[in-house]
Tab-separated table of C-alpha atoms in Angstrom:
chain	number	residue	atom	x	y	z
A	1	MET	CA	26.146	-13.247	29.772
A	2	GLU	CA	27.708	-12.441	26.380
A	3	LYS	CA	26.711	-9.060	24.958
A	4	ALA	CA	24.178	-9.330	22.139
A	5	GLN	CA	22.722	-7.002	19.508
A	6	LEU	CA	19.259	-7.039	17.897
A	7	VAL	CA	18.114	-5.100	14.834
A	8	PHE	CA	14.489	-3.945	14.673
A	9	VAL	CA	12.895	-3.077	11.309
A	10	PRO	CA	9.434	-1.614	12.095
A	11	ALA	CA	6.882	-0.412	9.568
A	12	PRO	CA	6.825	3.417	9.338
A	13	ALA	CA	3.358	3.828	10.847
A	14	MET	CA	2.630	4.974	14.393
A	15	GLY	CA	0.482	1.959	15.282
A	16	HIS	CA	3.366	-0.363	14.364
A	17	LEU	CA	6.327	1.786	15.374
A	18	VAL	CA	5.268	2.640	18.949
A	19	SER	CA	4.528	-0.967	19.936
A	20	ALA	CA	7.818	-2.119	18.352
A	21	VAL	CA	9.797	0.483	20.290
A	22	GLU	CA	7.989	-0.403	23.523
A	23	THR	CA	8.856	-4.058	22.902
A	24	ALA	CA	12.489	-3.093	22.404
A	25	LYS	CA	12.466	-1.219	25.723
A	26	LEU	CA	10.871	-4.194	27.455
A	27	LEU	CA	13.559	-6.516	26.105
A	28	LEU	CA	16.290	-4.135	27.284
A	29	SER	CA	14.773	-3.924	30.753
A	30	ARG	CA	14.811	-7.706	31.086
A	31	CYS	CA	18.167	-8.465	29.440
A	32	HIS	CA	21.011	-6.148	30.461
A	33	SER	CA	23.505	-7.739	28.082
A	34	LEU	CA	21.347	-6.735	25.103
A	35	SER	CA	21.526	-3.653	22.882
A	36	ILE	CA	19.048	-2.786	20.119
A	37	THR	CA	19.237	-0.723	16.939
A	38	VAL	CA	15.955	0.422	15.374
A	39	LEU	CA	16.144	1.216	11.652
A	40	ILE	CA	13.692	3.899	10.484
A	41	PHE	CA	12.495	4.288	6.896
A	42	ASN	CA	12.950	7.838	5.656
A	43	ASN	CA	10.653	8.276	2.655
A	44	SER	CA	7.679	10.378	1.637
A	45	VAL	CA	5.300	7.790	3.163
A	46	VAL	CA	6.691	8.629	6.597
A	47	THR	CA	4.578	11.260	8.350
A	48	SER	CA	5.798	14.170	10.435
A	49	LYS	CA	4.199	12.448	13.442
A	50	VAL	CA	6.540	9.478	12.956
A	51	HIS	CA	9.563	11.773	12.645
A	52	ASN	CA	8.565	13.685	15.785
A	53	TYR	CA	8.113	10.450	17.719
A	54	VAL	CA	11.493	9.068	16.621
A	55	ASP	CA	13.230	12.355	17.427
A	56	SER	CA	11.717	12.327	20.925
A	57	GLN	CA	12.911	8.752	21.427
A	58	ILE	CA	16.431	9.627	20.253
A	59	ALA	CA	16.520	12.466	22.782
A	60	SER	CA	15.444	10.275	25.712
A	61	SER	CA	16.863	6.806	24.972
A	62	SER	CA	19.841	5.144	26.628
A	63	ASN	CA	22.969	4.186	24.701
A	64	ARG	CA	21.661	0.604	24.521
A	65	LEU	CA	18.768	1.718	22.273
A	66	ARG	CA	19.793	3.431	19.048
A	67	PHE	CA	17.704	4.803	16.182
A	68	ILE	CA	19.152	5.096	12.684
A	69	TYR	CA	17.358	6.757	9.775
A	70	LEU	CA	17.887	4.843	6.547
A	71	PRO	CA	18.925	6.865	3.464
A	72	ARG	CA	16.108	8.617	1.669
A	73	ASP	CA	15.415	6.884	-1.644
A	74	GLU	CA	12.254	7.644	-3.626
A	75	THR	CA	13.147	6.085	-6.996
A	76	GLY	CA	11.174	3.166	-8.365
A	77	ILE	CA	8.676	3.037	-5.481
A	78	SER	CA	5.133	2.181	-6.595
A	79	SER	CA	3.834	0.386	-3.488
A	80	PHE	CA	4.710	-0.340	0.124
A	81	SER	CA	6.167	-3.684	-0.963
A	82	SER	CA	8.473	-1.965	-3.447
A	83	LEU	CA	9.528	0.476	-0.704
A	84	ILE	CA	10.588	-2.424	1.540
A	85	GLU	CA	12.379	-4.169	-1.320
A	86	LYS	CA	14.158	-0.935	-2.246
A	87	GLN	CA	15.417	-0.509	1.317
A	88	LYS	CA	17.090	-3.933	1.584
A	89	PRO	CA	20.543	-2.713	0.432
A	90	HIS	CA	20.325	0.258	2.827
A	91	VAL	CA	19.428	-2.041	5.728
A	92	LYS	CA	22.321	-4.342	4.835
A	93	GLU	CA	24.750	-1.413	4.697
A	94	SER	CA	23.533	-0.016	8.031
A	95	VAL	CA	23.852	-3.376	9.779
A	96	MET	CA	27.323	-3.891	8.309
A	97	LYS	CA	28.394	-0.555	9.789
A	98	ILE	CA	26.941	-1.558	13.159
A	99	THR	CA	28.762	-4.880	13.212
A	100	GLU	CA	32.025	-3.515	11.807
A	101	SER	CA	32.132	-0.468	14.075
A	102	GLY	CA	32.769	-2.693	17.043
A	103	SER	CA	35.069	-5.460	15.894
A	104	SER	CA	36.678	-5.709	19.313
A	105	VAL	CA	36.156	-8.688	21.612
A	106	GLU	CA	33.753	-6.616	23.733
A	107	SER	CA	31.412	-5.675	20.846
A	108	PRO	CA	27.891	-7.148	20.967
A	109	ARG	CA	27.235	-10.188	18.789
A	110	LEU	CA	24.428	-9.766	16.243
A	111	VAL	CA	21.820	-12.362	17.260
A	112	GLY	CA	18.823	-11.564	15.077
A	113	PHE	CA	16.420	-9.295	13.234
A	114	ILE	CA	12.922	-8.442	14.475
A	115	VAL	CA	10.945	-7.357	11.408
A	116	ASP	CA	7.451	-5.941	11.156
A	117	MET	CA	4.653	-8.178	9.852
A	118	PHE	CA	4.678	-6.142	6.603
A	119	CYS	CA	8.484	-6.125	6.219
A	120	THR	CA	9.208	-9.818	5.710
A	121	ALA	CA	11.488	-9.061	2.737
A	122	MET	CA	14.039	-8.140	5.410
A	123	ILE	CA	14.314	-11.857	6.245
A	124	ASP	CA	16.587	-12.003	3.186
A	125	VAL	CA	18.964	-9.493	4.768
A	126	ALA	CA	19.021	-11.400	8.061
A	127	ASN	CA	19.850	-14.566	6.129
A	128	GLU	CA	22.830	-12.810	4.527
A	129	PHE	CA	24.169	-12.106	8.013
A	130	GLY	CA	23.494	-15.676	9.073
A	131	VAL	CA	21.139	-14.736	11.914
A	132	PRO	CA	17.499	-15.690	12.557
A	133	SER	CA	14.491	-13.444	12.008
A	134	TYR	CA	11.480	-12.924	14.225
A	135	ILE	CA	8.215	-11.389	12.998
A	136	PHE	CA	6.732	-8.597	15.107
A	137	TYR	CA	2.952	-8.967	14.738
A	138	THR	CA	0.940	-5.904	15.718
A	139	SER	CA	-2.478	-7.585	15.390
A	140	GLY	CA	-3.852	-10.381	17.562
A	141	ALA	CA	-3.173	-14.113	17.619
A	142	ALA	CA	-6.609	-14.948	16.214
A	143	PHE	CA	-6.037	-12.686	13.221
A	144	LEU	CA	-2.661	-14.307	12.599
A	145	ASN	CA	-4.417	-17.689	12.626
A	146	PHE	CA	-7.028	-16.273	10.247
A	147	MET	CA	-4.428	-14.926	7.799
A	148	LEU	CA	-2.494	-18.203	7.782
A	149	HIS	CA	-5.761	-20.033	7.037
A	150	VAL	CA	-6.802	-17.607	4.271
A	151	GLN	CA	-3.341	-17.864	2.691
A	152	LYS	CA	-3.547	-21.677	2.788
A	153	ILE	CA	-7.005	-21.992	1.202
A	154	HIS	CA	-6.172	-19.268	-1.336
A	155	ASP	CA	-3.050	-21.111	-2.481
A	156	GLU	CA	-4.527	-24.627	-2.323
A	157	GLU	CA	-8.181	-24.045	-3.237
A	158	ASN	CA	-8.081	-20.678	-5.066
A	159	PHE	CA	-10.180	-19.044	-2.328
A	160	ASN	CA	-11.525	-15.651	-3.435
A	161	PRO	CA	-12.259	-13.305	-0.474
A	162	THR	CA	-14.400	-10.956	-2.590
A	163	GLU	CA	-16.696	-13.779	-3.687
A	164	PHE	CA	-16.890	-15.039	-0.101
A	165	ASN	CA	-17.779	-11.552	1.168
A	166	ALA	CA	-20.643	-11.378	-1.358
A	167	SER	CA	-22.077	-14.659	-0.078
A	168	ASP	CA	-23.763	-15.656	3.163
A	169	GLY	CA	-21.078	-18.222	3.853
A	170	GLU	CA	-19.010	-19.009	6.928
A	171	LEU	CA	-15.429	-20.121	7.403
A	172	GLN	CA	-14.171	-22.612	9.957
A	173	VAL	CA	-10.924	-21.016	11.094
A	174	PRO	CA	-8.335	-22.678	13.369
A	175	GLY	CA	-8.091	-20.573	16.499
A	176	LEU	CA	-11.731	-19.435	16.429
A	177	VAL	CA	-14.465	-21.103	18.455
A	178	ASN	CA	-17.229	-19.633	16.294
A	179	SER	CA	-17.682	-19.812	12.528
A	180	PHE	CA	-16.426	-16.678	10.795
A	181	PRO	CA	-19.186	-14.883	8.807
A	182	SER	CA	-18.590	-13.563	5.301
A	183	LYS	CA	-19.819	-10.063	6.196
A	184	ALA	CA	-16.918	-9.600	8.644
A	185	MET	CA	-14.226	-10.193	6.021
A	186	PRO	CA	-11.587	-7.523	6.768
A	187	THR	CA	-11.347	-4.584	4.372
A	188	ALA	CA	-7.621	-5.172	3.795
A	189	ILE	CA	-8.314	-8.665	2.433
A	190	LEU	CA	-10.941	-7.315	0.026
A	191	SER	CA	-8.483	-4.700	-1.269
A	192	LYS	CA	-6.744	-5.385	-4.595
A	193	GLN	CA	-3.957	-3.125	-3.348
A	194	TRP	CA	-3.357	-4.833	0.010
A	195	PHE	CA	-4.395	-8.491	-0.391
A	196	PRO	CA	-1.455	-9.641	-2.582
A	197	PRO	CA	1.253	-8.182	-0.275
A	198	LEU	CA	-0.640	-9.516	2.764
A	199	LEU	CA	-0.530	-12.994	1.223
A	200	GLU	CA	3.147	-12.696	0.318
A	201	ASN	CA	4.098	-11.561	3.816
A	202	THR	CA	2.020	-14.321	5.408
A	203	ARG	CA	3.699	-16.972	3.239
A	204	ARG	CA	7.068	-15.923	4.633
A	205	TYR	CA	6.152	-16.134	8.331
A	206	GLY	CA	7.168	-19.792	8.311
A	207	GLU	CA	10.740	-18.776	7.417
A	208	ALA	CA	11.081	-16.865	10.690
A	209	LYS	CA	12.293	-18.475	13.891
A	210	GLY	CA	9.154	-17.203	15.635
A	211	VAL	CA	6.408	-14.589	15.755
A	212	ILE	CA	6.235	-12.029	18.562
A	213	ILE	CA	2.570	-11.086	19.033
A	214	ASN	CA	1.166	-8.081	20.845
A	215	THR	CA	-1.391	-10.037	22.850
A	216	PHE	CA	-1.607	-12.081	26.053
A	217	PHE	CA	-2.626	-15.642	26.785
A	218	GLU	CA	-5.630	-14.866	28.987
A	219	LEU	CA	-7.242	-12.804	26.197
A	220	GLU	CA	-6.655	-15.216	23.302
A	221	SER	CA	-5.997	-18.571	24.949
A	222	HIS	CA	-7.893	-20.601	22.332
A	223	ALA	CA	-6.117	-18.923	19.415
A	224	ILE	CA	-2.700	-19.219	21.060
A	225	GLU	CA	-3.175	-22.901	21.931
A	226	SER	CA	-4.170	-23.597	18.314
A	227	PHE	CA	-0.728	-22.694	16.925
A	228	LYS	CA	1.595	-25.409	15.728
A	229	ASP	CA	3.928	-23.514	13.407
A	230	PRO	CA	5.560	-21.006	13.406
A	231	PRO	CA	6.460	-20.743	17.130
A	232	ILE	CA	4.786	-17.735	18.758
A	233	TYR	CA	5.591	-15.459	21.688
A	234	PRO	CA	2.525	-13.616	23.087
A	235	VAL	CA	4.304	-10.934	25.148
A	236	GLY	CA	1.649	-8.182	25.362
A	237	PRO	CA	-0.141	-6.050	25.945
A	238	ILE	CA	2.648	-3.793	24.672
A	239	LEU	CA	1.386	-0.242	25.178
A	240	ASP	CA	2.763	3.224	25.751
A	241	VAL	CA	0.532	4.279	28.648
A	242	ARG	CA	3.000	6.445	30.544
A	243	SER	CA	2.269	9.785	28.847
A	244	ASN	CA	-1.105	10.815	30.221
A	245	GLY	CA	-1.612	13.872	28.002
A	246	ARG	CA	-2.788	16.081	30.850
A	247	ASN	CA	-0.154	18.762	30.379
A	248	THR	CA	-0.769	19.168	26.651
A	249	ASN	CA	-4.566	18.791	26.730
A	250	GLN	CA	-5.576	20.644	29.872
A	251	GLU	CA	-8.982	21.752	28.581
A	252	ILE	CA	-10.075	18.199	27.740
A	253	MET	CA	-8.756	16.748	30.981
A	254	GLN	CA	-10.325	19.513	33.051
A	255	TRP	CA	-13.688	18.822	31.417
A	256	LEU	CA	-13.362	15.131	32.290
A	257	ASP	CA	-12.396	16.057	35.863
A	258	ASP	CA	-15.787	17.741	36.209
A	259	GLN	CA	-17.790	14.632	35.130
A	260	PRO	CA	-19.054	11.821	37.407
A	261	PRO	CA	-17.172	8.492	37.417
A	262	SER	CA	-17.827	6.168	34.427
A	263	SER	CA	-20.401	8.578	32.991
A	264	VAL	CA	-18.788	9.639	29.690
A	265	VAL	CA	-18.951	7.771	26.384
A	266	PHE	CA	-15.793	8.495	24.390
A	267	LEU	CA	-15.974	8.385	20.576
A	268	CYS	CA	-12.647	8.125	18.747
A	269	PHE	CA	-11.892	6.397	15.437
A	270	GLY	CA	-8.120	6.263	15.123
A	271	SER	CA	-5.639	8.328	13.175
A	272	ASN	CA	-7.410	7.641	9.859
A	273	GLY	CA	-11.013	7.643	11.069
A	274	SER	CA	-13.473	10.205	9.689
A	275	PHE	CA	-17.060	10.393	8.443
A	276	SER	CA	-19.176	12.169	5.841
A	277	LYS	CA	-21.408	15.064	6.901
A	278	ASP	CA	-24.494	12.850	6.646
A	279	GLN	CA	-22.952	10.265	8.970
A	280	VAL	CA	-21.836	12.958	11.413
A	281	LYS	CA	-25.445	14.135	11.696
A	282	GLU	CA	-26.627	10.592	12.528
A	283	ILE	CA	-23.986	10.282	15.265
A	284	ALA	CA	-24.960	13.657	16.691
A	285	CYS	CA	-28.626	12.628	16.716
A	286	ALA	CA	-27.774	9.380	18.536
A	287	LEU	CA	-25.691	11.128	21.175
A	288	GLU	CA	-28.356	13.732	21.841
A	289	ASN	CA	-31.141	11.139	22.050
A	290	SER	CA	-29.141	8.824	24.321
A	291	GLY	CA	-28.810	11.498	26.992
A	292	HIS	CA	-25.359	10.224	27.962
A	293	ARG	CA	-22.407	12.489	28.579
A	294	PHE	CA	-19.959	12.294	25.698
A	295	LEU	CA	-16.519	13.291	24.478
A	296	TRP	CA	-16.391	13.081	20.672
A	297	SER	CA	-13.202	13.241	18.603
A	298	LEU	CA	-14.540	14.536	15.280
A	299	ARG	CA	-12.119	14.827	12.333
A	300	ARG	CA	-12.451	16.267	8.837
A	301	PRO	CA	-12.011	13.662	6.038
A	302	PRO	CA	-9.129	14.256	3.618
A	303	ALA	CA	-10.003	15.509	0.158
A	304	PRO	CA	-10.984	12.715	-2.270
A	305	GLY	CA	-7.972	11.150	-3.931
A	306	PHE	CA	-5.463	12.460	-1.393
A	307	LEU	CA	-3.461	10.051	0.772
A	308	GLU	CA	-3.642	12.241	3.838
A	309	SER	CA	-4.831	11.738	7.386
A	310	PRO	CA	-7.988	13.438	8.661
A	311	SER	CA	-7.545	16.902	10.129
A	312	ASP	CA	-9.343	19.010	12.735
A	313	TYR	CA	-12.280	21.213	11.742
A	314	GLU	CA	-11.690	24.938	12.020
A	315	ASP	CA	-15.418	25.419	12.671
A	316	LEU	CA	-17.444	22.467	13.977
A	317	GLN	CA	-20.689	24.284	13.160
A	318	GLU	CA	-20.164	23.558	9.451
A	319	VAL	CA	-20.658	19.814	9.948
A	320	LEU	CA	-22.803	19.419	13.098
A	321	PRO	CA	-26.601	19.826	13.135
A	322	GLU	CA	-27.780	23.355	13.808
A	323	GLY	CA	-27.970	24.054	17.544
A	324	PHE	CA	-26.346	20.729	18.527
A	325	LEU	CA	-23.449	22.287	20.421
A	326	GLU	CA	-25.770	24.619	22.321
A	327	ARG	CA	-28.265	21.870	23.223
A	328	THR	CA	-25.560	19.504	24.482
A	329	SER	CA	-23.222	22.040	26.085
A	330	GLY	CA	-24.040	20.769	29.580
A	331	ILE	CA	-23.243	17.127	28.930
A	332	GLY	CA	-21.020	16.863	25.869
A	333	LYS	CA	-17.796	18.091	24.345
A	334	VAL	CA	-16.751	17.843	20.691
A	335	ILE	CA	-13.004	17.988	20.042
A	336	GLY	CA	-10.526	17.376	17.232
A	337	TRP	CA	-7.573	15.093	17.825
A	338	ALA	CA	-7.896	13.246	21.144
A	339	PRO	CA	-5.261	12.101	23.664
A	340	GLN	CA	-6.773	8.606	23.585
A	341	VAL	CA	-4.694	6.976	26.313
A	342	ALA	CA	-5.265	9.866	28.709
A	343	VAL	CA	-9.023	9.805	28.083
A	344	LEU	CA	-9.318	6.031	28.525
A	345	ALA	CA	-7.285	6.266	31.730
A	346	HIS	CA	-9.600	8.915	33.214
A	347	PRO	CA	-12.124	7.630	35.792
A	348	ALA	CA	-14.941	9.624	34.157
A	349	THR	CA	-14.724	7.523	30.966
A	350	GLY	CA	-17.307	4.749	31.029
A	351	GLY	CA	-17.462	3.549	27.417
A	352	PHE	CA	-15.504	3.727	24.165
A	353	VAL	CA	-17.030	3.840	20.670
A	354	SER	CA	-14.007	2.679	18.668
A	355	HIS	CA	-12.838	1.759	15.180
A	356	SER	CA	-11.565	-1.498	16.719
A	357	GLY	CA	-7.898	-1.095	15.886
A	358	TRP	CA	-5.899	-3.701	17.816
A	359	ASN	CA	-3.886	-1.146	19.807
A	360	SER	CA	-7.108	0.638	20.798
A	361	ILE	CA	-8.658	-2.663	21.893
A	362	LEU	CA	-5.651	-3.446	24.072
A	363	GLU	CA	-5.746	0.059	25.578
A	364	SER	CA	-9.455	-0.196	26.374
A	365	ILE	CA	-8.917	-3.573	28.047
A	366	TRP	CA	-5.928	-2.263	30.014
A	367	PHE	CA	-8.035	0.557	31.458
A	368	GLY	CA	-11.177	-1.586	31.858
A	369	VAL	CA	-13.326	0.507	29.506
A	370	PRO	CA	-15.989	-1.409	27.524
A	371	VAL	CA	-16.051	-0.953	23.738
A	372	ALA	CA	-18.757	-0.495	21.122
A	373	THR	CA	-17.261	-1.642	17.821
A	374	TRP	CA	-17.470	0.495	14.679
A	375	PRO	CA	-14.713	-0.871	12.377
A	376	MET	CA	-13.605	1.114	9.347
A	377	TYR	CA	-10.574	-0.337	7.505
A	378	ALA	CA	-7.564	-2.729	7.712
A	379	GLU	CA	-8.367	-5.824	9.851
A	380	GLN	CA	-10.848	-3.995	12.083
A	381	GLN	CA	-13.949	-5.926	10.974
A	382	PHE	CA	-12.235	-9.114	12.165
A	383	ASN	CA	-11.303	-7.457	15.465
A	384	ALA	CA	-14.917	-6.375	15.952
A	385	PHE	CA	-16.160	-9.933	15.312
A	386	GLN	CA	-13.603	-11.275	17.770
A	387	MET	CA	-14.486	-8.806	20.515
A	388	VAL	CA	-18.276	-9.067	20.137
A	389	ILE	CA	-18.870	-12.710	19.160
A	390	GLU	CA	-15.741	-14.665	19.997
A	391	LEU	CA	-14.774	-13.067	23.335
A	392	GLY	CA	-17.984	-11.347	24.494
A	393	LEU	CA	-16.044	-8.262	25.554
A	394	ALA	CA	-17.758	-5.627	23.375
A	395	VAL	CA	-21.104	-4.553	21.964
A	396	GLU	CA	-21.780	-3.893	18.304
A	397	ILE	CA	-22.741	-0.718	16.552
A	398	LYS	CA	-21.979	-1.957	13.028
A	399	MET	CA	-19.596	-4.909	12.883
A	400	ASP	CA	-19.305	-4.989	9.070
A	401	TYR	CA	-19.038	-1.233	8.439
A	402	ARG	CA	-16.410	-0.050	5.924
A	403	ASN	CA	-15.390	3.571	5.587
A	404	ASP	CA	-15.267	3.362	1.782
A	405	SER	CA	-18.720	1.824	1.370
A	406	GLY	CA	-20.798	5.018	1.446
A	407	GLU	CA	-23.180	3.339	3.906
A	408	ILE	CA	-24.867	5.554	6.506
A	409	VAL	CA	-25.452	3.976	9.915
A	410	LYS	CA	-28.701	5.415	11.225
A	411	CYS	CA	-29.288	7.287	14.462
A	412	ASP	CA	-31.416	4.549	16.061
A	413	GLN	CA	-28.775	1.855	15.548
A	414	ILE	CA	-26.016	4.037	16.989
A	415	GLU	CA	-28.181	5.041	19.947
A	416	ARG	CA	-28.959	1.383	20.759
A	417	GLY	CA	-25.258	0.584	20.734
A	418	ILE	CA	-24.440	3.503	23.043
A	419	ARG	CA	-27.197	2.628	25.515
A	420	CYS	CA	-26.053	-1.005	25.607
A	421	LEU	CA	-22.427	0.088	26.011
A	422	MET	CA	-23.184	2.336	28.969
A	423	LYS	CA	-25.184	-0.205	31.032
A	424	HIS	CA	-23.342	-0.230	34.334
A	425	ASP	CA	-24.426	-3.685	35.519
A	426	SER	CA	-23.858	-5.576	32.252
A	427	ASP	CA	-21.990	-8.872	32.102
A	428	ARG	CA	-19.731	-7.459	29.391
A	429	ARG	CA	-18.640	-4.584	31.627
A	430	LYS	CA	-17.775	-7.065	34.399
A	431	LYS	CA	-15.846	-9.263	31.936
A	432	VAL	CA	-13.856	-6.262	30.683
A	433	LYS	CA	-12.922	-5.302	34.251
A	434	GLU	CA	-11.774	-8.871	34.924
A	435	MET	CA	-9.761	-8.939	31.683
A	436	SER	CA	-8.186	-5.603	32.625
A	437	GLU	CA	-6.767	-7.186	35.768
A	438	LYS	CA	-5.517	-10.164	33.754
A	439	SER	CA	-3.821	-7.904	31.203
A	440	ARG	CA	-1.817	-6.232	33.947
A	441	GLY	CA	-1.071	-9.535	35.660
A	442	ALA	CA	0.272	-10.994	32.405
A	443	LEU	CA	3.190	-8.520	32.475
A	444	MET	CA	4.027	-8.961	36.151
A	445	GLU	CA	6.749	-11.329	37.314
A	446	GLY	CA	5.453	-14.872	36.884
A	447	GLY	CA	2.647	-13.709	34.542
A	448	SER	CA	2.016	-15.364	31.185
A	449	SER	CA	3.601	-12.647	29.021
A	450	TYR	CA	6.494	-12.228	31.458
A	451	CYS	CA	7.307	-15.931	31.041
A	452	TRP	CA	6.888	-15.865	27.246
A	453	LEU	CA	9.331	-12.940	27.084
A	454	ASP	CA	11.810	-14.982	29.141
A	455	ASN	CA	11.443	-17.789	26.607
A	456	LEU	CA	12.028	-15.353	23.735
A	457	ILE	CA	15.193	-13.956	25.302
A	458	LYS	CA	16.544	-17.457	25.974
A	459	ASP	CA	15.805	-18.515	22.387
A	460	MET	CA	17.471	-15.416	20.923
A	461	ILE	CA	20.547	-15.332	23.120
A	462	LYS	CA	21.962	-18.823	23.393
């Protein structure tokens, strides 16, 4: 087969970058004539965690997978959209160097761009090179259906998400079996900062040759079968589950080793998840009253007005109720940052109180751990609705919670959710275990995602 080259342009956020890189590795493993270059934004929005991850990938990757940092350029950047627009000339220059550096007969032919769902401006650069673009979609197929529908009714009927959220209305969305309630409108769509660029990106999906989605047919069959245009490729679940975290988090893993199977409820709210002191006290009350063993990743919120991620507390006593750590020392452990994959993979973990980020949902399904949904930001309210109502794979703590609302979820409500989550003979727990097996089968030879990836490779390399 003729040698071919792909260019990946991921968004500079860990939740997007890791799944894009894992997709690149999967493509390379299945197509030995392919090489891939991943272009990395290099601006102030890029965290040290992203840099560390990329550096580790550079150190361990084969010569068929290259990473190139784009030039640092901070001028005239007022939003994420302006950052992407500003980087277009740098992407063009980098790709020109790639294609010109090997002008011999043996050099790989550039066959396409794979651009993040928030980086659709890069379709323009692909067009200049005369190659097709594919969107890499890090949320689920149902949410893609939802966004396409919202974009359509916004443009044709002047749909206002904020007004809809304030009502008791419901939307009939292609790809959803159930009506979508106004209270579950995702935070990102209610945001004046994020809704316009979300709409603009969604409008451009139709210009791509297809959309690669991090999902699998057995999980979202109804949503996937509802698509007409653009063509989609559900090739997931795309996860990095190889690093188990045991070597770097020995204390946490040793504690889990000492707990009975499926006995621990794990609370973790993503890289940007944190709570006020009042909310922390309600969670602590619920955990203590429930009597269940727990592992709680508790992070300090960033200072108001600062665009920073939560950090670890130096002293947990300053935020937890007096005596809580002493009273629960036999059954619970409060930590800072958590090695989420390693914890979900551990046999002692029996339930996951989660912010409902799509990657976290896929990880919980992969390891067969039931979820209690507590969404906070982005599209997580939609994910919670999908998991609880649409798919029946999760229980609800507060499906319409938003981390910027100031609302306090009370102890009793949290405790009910935890008790329901940890029922060992529940139908939901059985369904999650069954879906776990299907998620693994989807990636095996002959599985649904395996076949969709074959289709993608054939469509890209003709």
